[in-house]
């Protein structure tokens, strides 16, 4: 039975390996010339840049995935535990967050009276949420809102703080702005703000602070290579440079997808590409799960300005760095719909060369910057560059170095690039925000309502945004396909 997967991001690759391992004939189609989706790699002037994700969290998700295939992660890529896990700059305060208890105790007690004790209690509660969520909610298939209306799931929702915001939840534990900022920044990576993301996603903080932050040696590109190797071992075929633009159906089944001058037939179709583009344009209004009004009302995650910088010399940053600006609340608010962001914005900076000497010319630094902006951001090359230079100047201020004056290479990426490269709806960098009304059974369906052989996976579907989540989605949708179309 032939399965056609559209989109070679992590969700598509992970699904391909699972289905091929079960015996399906799998072909993956990718719009770009490289696989990996947002986790693609590009190289220039001796630098190797990961284009997207950089936080390796929830390690048991990946361990479970490889075990399901009878494989070991170590045979496909190597992991390094980062210490410190990250550094956060709040106003003029630099906080190194380590997995090591004694280092953490000194820092947190300095930030707030009994800060460490409060944080240990926070980890205890978020650890319970993590265990319940991993055990009962994340790996579950939902068929819309009504699939959540059971006493068990409602009880689980209450126990995992589903109906409360991350901001209110964190405020119950901490009084200081520093510790609230420390436990609230992860909301941006979930496509929202501490006020809009439900507290159930504090489970991510448990992973960050208790399990630790890992780095796939060589970068996420090496992780892509590892999953590709796994796919090839089980017979997955790939066609790159194949942008799926339309489809053909026969009664209740999709039969073909088309690029400009190419076509491919299949028995089952799985879309791991942008959900809105696949559902509205490739499949079309006659068979789409959701109409235009649905997407107009949906809370789409922010876009972003990304900068890939090669810097002459060494920079005294950690591998992961969060810069919280004085206007953090205004910046969060601007992510809803504003055409601009405050001058004192917040941003993320990754110095991968801190942990990996092979990704830059000798003696130079590999620096990645992410600045969240709304989908309505007034995007232009000039405006992007102004904000990137501002971020570099902020880094210069805390390091005492002239970073902007030491640029050896720089490529800036923005909203228009997300649209062009990934057909990203409204230029979103992350997909569909993880708000209360867009969690679990409230997220878009994994199966087409009208075409029985069409499925969806990736960051729009349950369980949502992030590399671990799309791996879980791959397991769920692969199981759905196996049950619906069992091999003889």
Short mmCIF file of C-alpha atoms in Angstrom, two decimals:
data_model
loop_
_atom_site.label_atom_id
_atom_site.label_comp_id
_atom_site.label_asym_id
_atom_site.label_seq_id
_atom_site.Cartn_x
_atom_site.Cartn_y
_atom_site.Cartn_z
CA UNK A 1 0.00 0.00 0.00
CA UNK A 2 1.50 3.33 -1.10
CA UNK A 3 1.68 6.20 1.40
CA UNK A 4 2.54 9.69 0.13
CA UNK A 5 3.78 12.10 2.79
CA UNK A 6 3.86 15.80 1.94
CA UNK A 7 6.53 17.68 3.89
CA UNK A 8 9.92 16.46 5.09
CA UNK A 9 10.03 18.22 8.43
CA UNK A 10 10.51 16.18 11.57
CA UNK A 11 6.85 15.15 11.63
CA UNK A 12 6.99 13.85 8.07
CA UNK A 13 10.32 12.06 8.56
CA UNK A 14 9.22 10.49 11.85
CA UNK A 15 5.93 9.29 10.31
CA UNK A 16 7.71 7.95 7.23
CA UNK A 17 10.06 5.75 9.25
CA UNK A 18 7.22 4.39 11.39
CA UNK A 19 4.98 3.54 8.43
CA UNK A 20 7.76 2.07 6.30
CA UNK A 21 8.86 -0.04 9.25
CA UNK A 22 5.30 -1.44 9.37
CA UNK A 23 5.56 -2.47 5.72
CA UNK A 24 3.95 0.42 3.84
CA UNK A 25 5.62 1.76 0.71
CA UNK A 26 6.39 5.36 1.65
CA UNK A 27 7.37 8.33 -0.51
CA UNK A 28 8.08 11.73 1.03
CA UNK A 29 7.62 14.88 -1.08
CA UNK A 30 9.45 18.05 -0.09
CA UNK A 31 8.98 21.54 -1.52
CA UNK A 32 12.56 22.61 -0.80
CA UNK A 33 15.75 21.05 -2.09
CA UNK A 34 16.75 19.89 1.38
CA UNK A 35 14.85 17.82 3.93
CA UNK A 36 14.29 18.94 7.51
CA UNK A 37 11.65 21.62 7.14
CA UNK A 38 12.29 24.35 9.69
CA UNK A 39 15.22 22.26 10.92
CA UNK A 40 17.11 22.58 7.66
CA UNK A 41 20.78 23.53 7.63
CA UNK A 42 22.63 26.00 5.47
CA UNK A 43 26.35 26.63 5.14
CA UNK A 44 28.29 29.70 4.07
CA UNK A 45 31.83 31.08 4.57
CA UNK A 46 32.78 28.12 6.77
CA UNK A 47 29.73 28.43 9.07
CA UNK A 48 27.05 25.77 9.54
CA UNK A 49 23.71 27.13 10.73
CA UNK A 50 20.67 25.29 12.06
CA UNK A 51 17.77 27.25 10.60
CA UNK A 52 15.20 26.52 13.30
CA UNK A 53 14.81 24.55 16.54
CA UNK A 54 17.66 24.56 18.99
CA UNK A 55 16.26 23.30 22.31
CA UNK A 56 16.35 19.50 22.73
CA UNK A 57 13.84 18.78 25.50
CA UNK A 58 11.66 15.89 26.76
CA UNK A 59 14.32 13.27 25.92
CA UNK A 60 12.09 10.27 26.71
CA UNK A 61 9.85 11.18 23.75
CA UNK A 62 12.73 10.46 21.38
CA UNK A 63 13.91 7.44 23.35
CA UNK A 64 10.41 5.95 23.15
CA UNK A 65 10.21 6.70 19.44
CA UNK A 66 13.45 4.87 18.64
CA UNK A 67 12.50 1.96 20.90
CA UNK A 68 9.27 1.62 18.96
CA UNK A 69 11.41 1.02 15.90
CA UNK A 70 13.78 -1.30 17.75
CA UNK A 71 16.61 1.21 17.49
CA UNK A 72 18.93 3.16 19.78
CA UNK A 73 19.37 6.93 19.53
CA UNK A 74 23.13 6.60 19.94
CA UNK A 75 23.36 4.84 16.59
CA UNK A 76 21.89 7.90 14.84
CA UNK A 77 23.07 10.97 16.75
CA UNK A 78 24.86 11.84 19.97
CA UNK A 79 23.56 14.04 22.79
CA UNK A 80 25.38 16.40 25.12
CA UNK A 81 23.85 17.74 28.36
CA UNK A 82 24.39 21.50 28.57
CA UNK A 83 25.61 23.05 31.81
CA UNK A 84 24.44 25.67 32.43
CA UNK A 85 21.20 24.85 30.65
CA UNK A 86 20.81 28.48 29.65
CA UNK A 87 21.40 32.05 30.77
CA UNK A 88 18.67 34.63 31.16
CA UNK A 89 19.35 38.36 31.15
CA UNK A 90 16.66 40.19 33.09
CA UNK A 91 17.25 43.94 33.14
CA UNK A 92 20.87 44.19 34.31
CA UNK A 93 20.86 40.77 36.00
CA UNK A 94 22.43 37.72 34.32
CA UNK A 95 21.15 34.40 35.68
CA UNK A 96 22.84 31.12 34.79
CA UNK A 97 20.38 28.26 35.22
CA UNK A 98 22.02 24.93 35.91
CA UNK A 99 20.58 21.47 36.42
CA UNK A 100 22.94 21.14 39.40
CA UNK A 101 21.10 21.77 42.66
CA UNK A 102 23.80 23.63 44.60
CA UNK A 103 24.49 26.11 41.79
CA UNK A 104 20.77 26.69 41.38
CA UNK A 105 20.19 27.14 45.13
CA UNK A 106 22.61 30.08 45.43
CA UNK A 107 21.12 31.85 42.42
CA UNK A 108 17.45 31.41 43.31
CA UNK A 109 17.86 32.38 46.97
CA UNK A 110 19.48 35.61 45.79
CA UNK A 111 16.50 36.37 43.55
CA UNK A 112 13.79 35.86 46.15
CA UNK A 113 13.46 34.93 49.82
CA UNK A 114 13.40 31.14 49.98
CA UNK A 115 13.57 31.18 46.17
CA UNK A 116 15.16 27.76 45.92
CA UNK A 117 12.60 26.13 48.22
CA UNK A 118 9.77 27.74 46.26
CA UNK A 119 11.32 26.54 43.02
CA UNK A 120 11.65 23.00 44.32
CA UNK A 121 7.95 23.05 45.14
CA UNK A 122 7.26 24.40 41.64
CA UNK A 123 9.22 21.52 40.13
CA UNK A 124 7.31 19.02 42.28
CA UNK A 125 3.96 20.31 41.00
CA UNK A 126 5.07 20.70 37.38
CA UNK A 127 6.62 17.24 37.57
CA UNK A 128 3.22 15.82 38.53
CA UNK A 129 1.64 17.67 35.60
CA UNK A 130 4.38 16.35 33.32
CA UNK A 131 3.80 12.73 34.42
CA UNK A 132 0.02 12.96 34.05
CA UNK A 133 0.23 14.71 30.71
CA UNK A 134 2.78 12.32 29.25
CA UNK A 135 0.93 9.31 30.58
CA UNK A 136 -2.65 10.21 29.72
CA UNK A 137 -3.05 13.24 27.43
CA UNK A 138 -0.26 13.76 24.91
CA UNK A 139 -0.31 10.37 23.18
CA UNK A 140 -4.11 10.27 22.96
CA UNK A 141 -5.97 10.64 19.67
CA UNK A 142 -8.68 13.31 19.77
CA UNK A 143 -11.56 13.58 17.33
CA UNK A 144 -12.59 17.12 18.12
CA UNK A 145 -14.12 18.85 21.14
CA UNK A 146 -16.63 16.12 22.01
CA UNK A 147 -13.88 13.54 22.37
CA UNK A 148 -12.78 15.50 25.45
CA UNK A 149 -16.15 15.34 27.20
CA UNK A 150 -15.49 12.46 29.54
CA UNK A 151 -15.28 12.59 33.37
CA UNK A 152 -11.75 11.20 33.20
CA UNK A 153 -10.44 13.85 30.79
CA UNK A 154 -12.21 16.70 32.60
CA UNK A 155 -10.63 15.55 35.86
CA UNK A 156 -7.25 15.36 34.13
CA UNK A 157 -7.76 18.87 32.74
CA UNK A 158 -8.42 20.23 36.21
CA UNK A 159 -5.46 18.34 37.72
CA UNK A 160 -3.10 19.65 35.03
CA UNK A 161 -4.18 23.31 35.38
CA UNK A 162 -5.69 23.29 31.89
CA UNK A 163 -8.09 26.16 32.63
CA UNK A 164 -5.52 28.53 34.11
CA UNK A 165 -2.89 30.65 32.37
CA UNK A 166 0.80 29.99 32.80
CA UNK A 167 1.18 33.52 34.16
CA UNK A 168 -1.36 33.02 36.97
CA UNK A 169 0.01 29.58 37.73
CA UNK A 170 3.60 30.80 38.04
CA UNK A 171 2.50 33.77 40.17
CA UNK A 172 1.21 31.36 42.81
CA UNK A 173 4.78 30.22 43.41
CA UNK A 174 6.92 33.33 42.92
CA UNK A 175 6.77 36.99 43.95
CA UNK A 176 9.84 38.28 42.13
CA UNK A 177 9.67 39.49 38.54
CA UNK A 178 12.89 37.60 37.86
CA UNK A 179 11.52 34.16 38.74
CA UNK A 180 8.25 34.90 36.96
CA UNK A 181 10.22 35.86 33.86
CA UNK A 182 12.36 32.75 34.22
CA UNK A 183 9.32 30.47 34.26
CA UNK A 184 7.32 32.43 31.68
CA UNK A 185 9.68 32.81 28.73
CA UNK A 186 8.96 29.29 27.41
CA UNK A 187 5.46 30.44 26.44
CA UNK A 188 6.88 32.27 23.41
CA UNK A 189 8.22 28.97 22.05
CA UNK A 190 4.67 27.59 22.38
CA UNK A 191 3.32 30.32 20.14
CA UNK A 192 1.91 32.68 22.76
CA UNK A 193 2.50 34.62 25.96
CA UNK A 194 2.39 33.70 29.67
CA UNK A 195 -1.13 35.16 29.74
CA UNK A 196 -2.43 33.14 26.76
CA UNK A 197 -0.75 29.75 27.20
CA UNK A 198 -2.48 27.34 29.63
CA UNK A 199 -0.60 26.25 32.73
CA UNK A 200 -0.60 22.63 31.61
CA UNK A 201 2.36 23.61 29.42
CA UNK A 202 4.40 24.36 32.51
CA UNK A 203 5.33 20.74 31.89
CA UNK A 204 7.87 22.18 29.46
CA UNK A 205 9.48 24.04 32.37
CA UNK A 206 9.78 20.77 34.25
CA UNK A 207 11.68 19.33 31.32
CA UNK A 208 13.91 22.41 31.03
CA UNK A 209 14.75 22.77 34.71
CA UNK A 210 14.63 19.19 35.97
CA UNK A 211 15.57 16.96 33.04
CA UNK A 212 17.98 19.48 31.57
CA UNK A 213 18.62 20.88 28.10
CA UNK A 214 20.49 18.73 25.59
CA UNK A 215 22.34 19.43 22.37
CA UNK A 216 22.52 16.98 19.46
CA UNK A 217 26.23 17.08 18.69
CA UNK A 218 26.69 18.81 15.36
CA UNK A 219 23.32 20.53 15.75
CA UNK A 220 19.74 19.71 14.83
CA UNK A 221 20.95 19.12 11.28
CA UNK A 222 22.68 16.00 12.60
CA UNK A 223 19.40 14.93 14.11
CA UNK A 224 17.75 15.39 10.69
CA UNK A 225 20.55 13.29 9.19
CA UNK A 226 19.92 10.60 11.81
CA UNK A 227 16.19 10.37 11.10
CA UNK A 228 16.95 10.39 7.36
CA UNK A 229 19.35 7.48 7.85
CA UNK A 230 16.60 5.65 9.73
CA UNK A 231 14.12 6.34 6.92
CA UNK A 232 16.50 5.06 4.25
CA UNK A 233 17.18 1.88 6.24
CA UNK A 234 13.47 1.00 6.13
CA UNK A 235 13.07 1.88 2.45
CA UNK A 236 11.53 5.38 2.45
CA UNK A 237 11.86 7.20 -0.89
CA UNK A 238 12.31 10.96 -1.19
CA UNK A 239 11.51 13.52 -3.86
CA UNK A 240 12.83 17.02 -3.11
CA UNK A 241 12.03 20.13 -5.10
CA UNK A 242 8.47 18.79 -5.35
CA UNK A 243 6.00 21.44 -4.20
CA UNK A 244 2.52 19.95 -3.94
CA UNK A 245 0.07 22.53 -5.32
CA UNK A 246 -3.11 20.61 -6.04
CA UNK A 247 -4.73 17.21 -5.74
CA UNK A 248 -7.12 14.93 -7.55
CA UNK A 249 -9.92 13.00 -5.90
CA UNK A 250 -12.26 10.20 -6.85
CA UNK A 251 -15.39 10.06 -4.72
CA UNK A 252 -14.24 9.82 -1.10
CA UNK A 253 -10.56 9.28 -1.82
CA UNK A 254 -7.60 11.36 -2.88
CA UNK A 255 -5.81 9.69 -5.78
CA UNK A 256 -2.99 12.03 -6.84
CA UNK A 257 -1.06 15.14 -5.90
CA UNK A 258 0.58 17.46 -8.40
CA UNK A 259 3.51 19.82 -8.59
CA UNK A 260 3.85 22.12 -11.61
CA UNK A 261 4.88 19.41 -14.06
CA UNK A 262 4.96 16.30 -11.88
CA UNK A 263 2.41 14.05 -10.27
CA UNK A 264 2.38 11.10 -7.91
CA UNK A 265 -0.37 8.63 -7.07
CA UNK A 266 -0.99 6.96 -3.75
CA UNK A 267 -3.39 4.97 -1.59
CA UNK A 268 -2.94 7.12 1.54
CA UNK A 269 -1.89 10.76 1.83
CA UNK A 270 -0.40 12.37 4.93
CA UNK A 271 0.12 16.13 5.00
CA UNK A 272 2.90 17.29 7.29
CA UNK A 273 3.12 20.62 5.50
CA UNK A 274 1.39 23.84 6.59
CA UNK A 275 -2.13 22.73 7.55
CA UNK A 276 -3.89 25.82 6.18
CA UNK A 277 -2.18 25.57 2.82
CA UNK A 278 -2.80 21.82 2.55
CA UNK A 279 -6.43 21.97 3.65
CA UNK A 280 -7.51 25.14 1.86
CA UNK A 281 -5.41 25.15 -1.31
CA UNK A 282 -4.09 21.66 -2.08
CA UNK A 283 -7.24 19.82 -1.03
CA UNK A 284 -9.57 22.72 -1.77
CA UNK A 285 -12.83 24.08 -0.42
CA UNK A 286 -14.94 21.11 -1.49
CA UNK A 287 -13.14 18.74 0.89
CA UNK A 288 -11.38 21.03 3.37
CA UNK A 289 -11.82 20.40 7.09
CA UNK A 290 -11.98 24.11 7.90
CA UNK A 291 -13.21 27.14 6.02
CA UNK A 292 -11.82 30.64 5.71
CA UNK A 293 -13.74 31.91 8.77
CA UNK A 294 -12.19 29.25 10.98
CA UNK A 295 -8.67 30.37 10.12
CA UNK A 296 -9.59 34.04 10.46
CA UNK A 297 -10.70 33.37 14.05
CA UNK A 298 -7.78 31.05 14.87
CA UNK A 299 -4.99 32.26 17.14
CA UNK A 300 -1.96 31.85 14.90
CA UNK A 301 1.45 31.81 16.58
CA UNK A 302 3.82 34.74 16.03
CA UNK A 303 6.27 35.13 13.21
CA UNK A 304 9.91 35.96 13.90
CA UNK A 305 13.00 37.73 12.71
CA UNK A 306 15.88 35.25 12.58
CA UNK A 307 19.51 36.19 12.16
CA UNK A 308 22.35 33.79 11.36
CA UNK A 309 25.56 35.55 12.28
CA UNK A 310 29.20 34.63 11.91
CA UNK A 311 31.18 36.78 14.36
CA UNK A 312 34.94 37.28 14.43
CA UNK A 313 36.34 36.16 17.76
CA UNK A 314 34.78 34.57 20.81
CA UNK A 315 31.64 35.83 22.58
CA UNK A 316 31.22 35.25 26.36
CA UNK A 317 27.63 33.96 26.15
CA UNK A 318 26.21 30.56 27.03
CA UNK A 319 24.83 28.12 24.45
CA UNK A 320 21.26 29.37 25.11
CA UNK A 321 20.58 32.96 26.16
CA UNK A 322 17.26 34.71 26.84
CA UNK A 323 17.23 38.51 26.88
CA UNK A 324 14.15 39.86 28.68
CA UNK A 325 13.65 43.54 27.85
CA UNK A 326 12.20 46.15 30.19
CA UNK A 327 9.19 46.27 27.86
CA UNK A 328 8.57 42.51 28.03
CA UNK A 329 4.83 42.91 28.73
CA UNK A 330 4.45 45.37 25.84
CA UNK A 331 6.39 43.01 23.59
CA UNK A 332 4.17 40.08 24.57
CA UNK A 333 1.07 42.20 23.90
CA UNK A 334 2.44 43.28 20.51
CA UNK A 335 2.62 39.65 19.35
CA UNK A 336 -1.15 39.58 18.98
CA UNK A 337 -1.42 41.93 16.01
CA UNK A 338 0.98 44.87 16.16
CA UNK A 339 2.93 46.07 13.13
CA UNK A 340 5.93 46.81 15.33
CA UNK A 341 7.59 45.80 18.62
CA UNK A 342 8.97 47.92 21.48
CA UNK A 343 12.50 49.23 21.13
CA UNK A 344 13.44 47.39 24.32
CA UNK A 345 12.20 44.04 22.99
CA UNK A 346 12.99 40.57 24.28
CA UNK A 347 14.87 38.01 22.19
CA UNK A 348 16.68 34.69 22.18
CA UNK A 349 20.32 34.16 21.22
CA UNK A 350 22.03 30.82 20.66
CA UNK A 351 25.82 30.55 20.62
CA UNK A 352 26.21 27.02 19.29
CA UNK A 353 29.95 27.46 18.86
CA UNK A 354 30.13 27.45 22.68
CA UNK A 355 29.42 23.70 22.52
CA UNK A 356 30.58 22.82 19.01
CA UNK A 357 33.91 23.84 17.48
CA UNK A 358 33.12 22.33 14.07
CA UNK A 359 30.45 24.83 12.97
CA UNK A 360 32.58 27.97 12.61
CA UNK A 361 35.98 28.91 11.24
CA UNK A 362 38.63 28.57 13.93
CA UNK A 363 38.38 31.30 16.54
CA UNK A 364 35.04 32.65 15.32
CA UNK A 365 31.52 32.41 16.78
CA UNK A 366 28.29 31.00 15.40
CA UNK A 367 25.42 33.15 16.69
CA UNK A 368 21.68 32.71 16.05
CA UNK A 369 19.11 35.33 17.07
CA UNK A 370 15.31 35.00 17.24
CA UNK A 371 13.09 38.05 17.76
CA UNK A 372 9.35 37.24 18.01
CA UNK A 373 7.03 39.52 16.01
CA UNK A 374 3.34 39.36 15.12
CA UNK A 375 1.93 38.17 11.80
CA UNK A 376 1.02 41.82 11.09
CA UNK A 377 4.59 42.98 11.58
CA UNK A 378 5.66 45.64 9.09
CA UNK A 379 8.27 43.41 7.50
CA UNK A 380 11.04 44.68 5.27
CA UNK A 381 14.77 43.91 4.95
CA UNK A 382 15.65 47.33 6.38
CA UNK A 383 13.38 46.97 9.43
CA UNK A 384 14.59 43.42 10.10
CA UNK A 385 18.21 44.55 10.01
CA UNK A 386 17.53 47.46 12.37
CA UNK A 387 16.14 45.12 15.02
CA UNK A 388 18.93 42.59 14.55
CA UNK A 389 21.59 45.29 14.97
CA UNK A 390 19.73 46.46 18.09
CA UNK A 391 19.90 42.90 19.48
CA UNK A 392 23.61 42.69 18.66
CA UNK A 393 24.16 46.00 20.46
CA UNK A 394 22.36 44.61 23.50
CA UNK A 395 24.72 41.64 23.45
CA UNK A 396 27.63 44.07 23.11
CA UNK A 397 26.38 45.93 26.19
CA UNK A 398 26.41 42.83 28.41
CA UNK A 399 29.65 41.40 27.03
CA UNK A 400 31.67 44.57 26.59
CA UNK A 401 32.51 43.60 23.00
CA UNK A 402 31.70 45.34 19.73
CA UNK A 403 29.61 42.49 18.28
CA UNK A 404 27.99 44.49 15.47
CA UNK A 405 31.44 45.69 14.42
CA UNK A 406 32.78 42.11 14.27
CA UNK A 407 30.30 40.62 11.78
CA UNK A 408 31.97 38.22 9.37
CA UNK A 409 28.74 36.87 7.88
CA UNK A 410 25.05 37.60 8.40
CA UNK A 411 21.83 36.34 6.87
CA UNK A 412 18.49 37.68 8.10
CA UNK A 413 15.27 35.72 7.70
CA UNK A 414 11.72 36.93 8.28
CA UNK A 415 8.00 36.63 7.77
CA UNK A 416 8.18 36.65 3.97
CA UNK A 417 10.74 33.85 4.02
CA UNK A 418 8.49 31.66 6.18
CA UNK A 419 5.73 32.17 3.62
CA UNK A 420 8.00 31.50 0.65
CA UNK A 421 9.86 28.49 2.05
CA UNK A 422 7.11 26.74 4.03
CA UNK A 423 3.83 28.22 2.73
CA UNK A 424 3.43 29.34 6.34
CA UNK A 425 0.00 30.86 6.98
CA UNK A 426 0.44 34.56 7.80
CA UNK A 427 4.18 33.95 8.00
CA UNK A 428 3.91 32.12 11.32
CA UNK A 429 7.19 30.76 12.65
CA UNK A 430 5.54 28.15 14.90
CA UNK A 431 2.06 27.23 13.59
CA UNK A 432 -1.10 27.30 15.70
CA UNK A 433 -0.69 28.82 19.15
CA UNK A 434 -1.15 26.53 22.18
CA UNK A 435 -3.92 28.61 23.76
CA UNK A 436 -6.62 27.04 25.94
CA UNK A 437 -9.05 26.97 23.02
CA UNK A 438 -6.42 25.38 20.77
CA UNK A 439 -5.22 22.50 22.92
CA UNK A 440 -5.87 18.73 22.65
CA UNK A 441 -9.30 18.14 21.08
CA UNK A 442 -9.57 21.81 20.15
CA UNK A 443 -6.70 21.54 17.67
CA UNK A 444 -7.29 20.76 13.97
CA UNK A 445 -8.25 17.17 13.20
CA UNK A 446 -5.67 14.63 12.13
CA UNK A 447 -8.02 13.12 9.57
CA UNK A 448 -9.97 14.68 6.74
CA UNK A 449 -13.74 14.63 7.34
CA UNK A 450 -14.60 13.90 3.70
CA UNK A 451 -11.65 12.04 2.17
CA UNK A 452 -11.11 8.79 4.03
CA UNK A 453 -7.47 8.35 3.00
CA UNK A 454 -6.21 11.85 3.89
CA UNK A 455 -4.45 12.58 7.20
CA UNK A 456 -2.56 15.47 8.79
CA UNK A 457 0.35 15.74 11.23
CA UNK A 458 2.79 18.38 12.41
CA UNK A 459 2.68 21.48 14.57
CA UNK A 460 -0.96 22.43 13.86
CA UNK A 461 -2.34 19.11 15.11
CA UNK A 462 -2.36 17.64 18.61
CA UNK A 463 -0.21 17.76 20.69
CA UNK A 464 1.18 20.91 19.04
CA UNK A 465 4.29 23.05 18.68
CA UNK A 466 7.82 21.78 19.25
CA UNK A 467 10.01 18.92 18.05
CA UNK A 468 8.92 16.46 20.79
CA UNK A 469 5.28 17.24 20.05
CA UNK A 470 5.53 16.57 16.31
CA UNK A 471 7.24 13.24 17.04
CA UNK A 472 4.30 12.32 19.24
CA UNK A 473 1.90 13.45 16.48
CA UNK A 474 3.78 11.16 14.08
CA UNK A 475 3.20 8.19 16.38
CA UNK A 476 -0.50 9.02 16.76
CA UNK A 477 -1.20 9.52 13.05
CA UNK A 478 0.82 6.44 12.04
CA UNK A 479 -1.27 4.36 14.43
CA UNK A 480 -4.44 5.86 12.94
CA UNK A 481 -3.33 4.93 9.42
CA UNK A 482 -2.41 1.40 10.48
CA UNK A 483 -5.83 0.88 12.08
CA UNK A 484 -7.74 2.41 9.16
CA UNK A 485 -5.74 0.77 6.37
CA UNK A 486 -4.18 -2.42 7.77
CA UNK A 487 -1.80 -4.31 5.54
CA UNK A 488 -2.98 -7.72 4.45
#
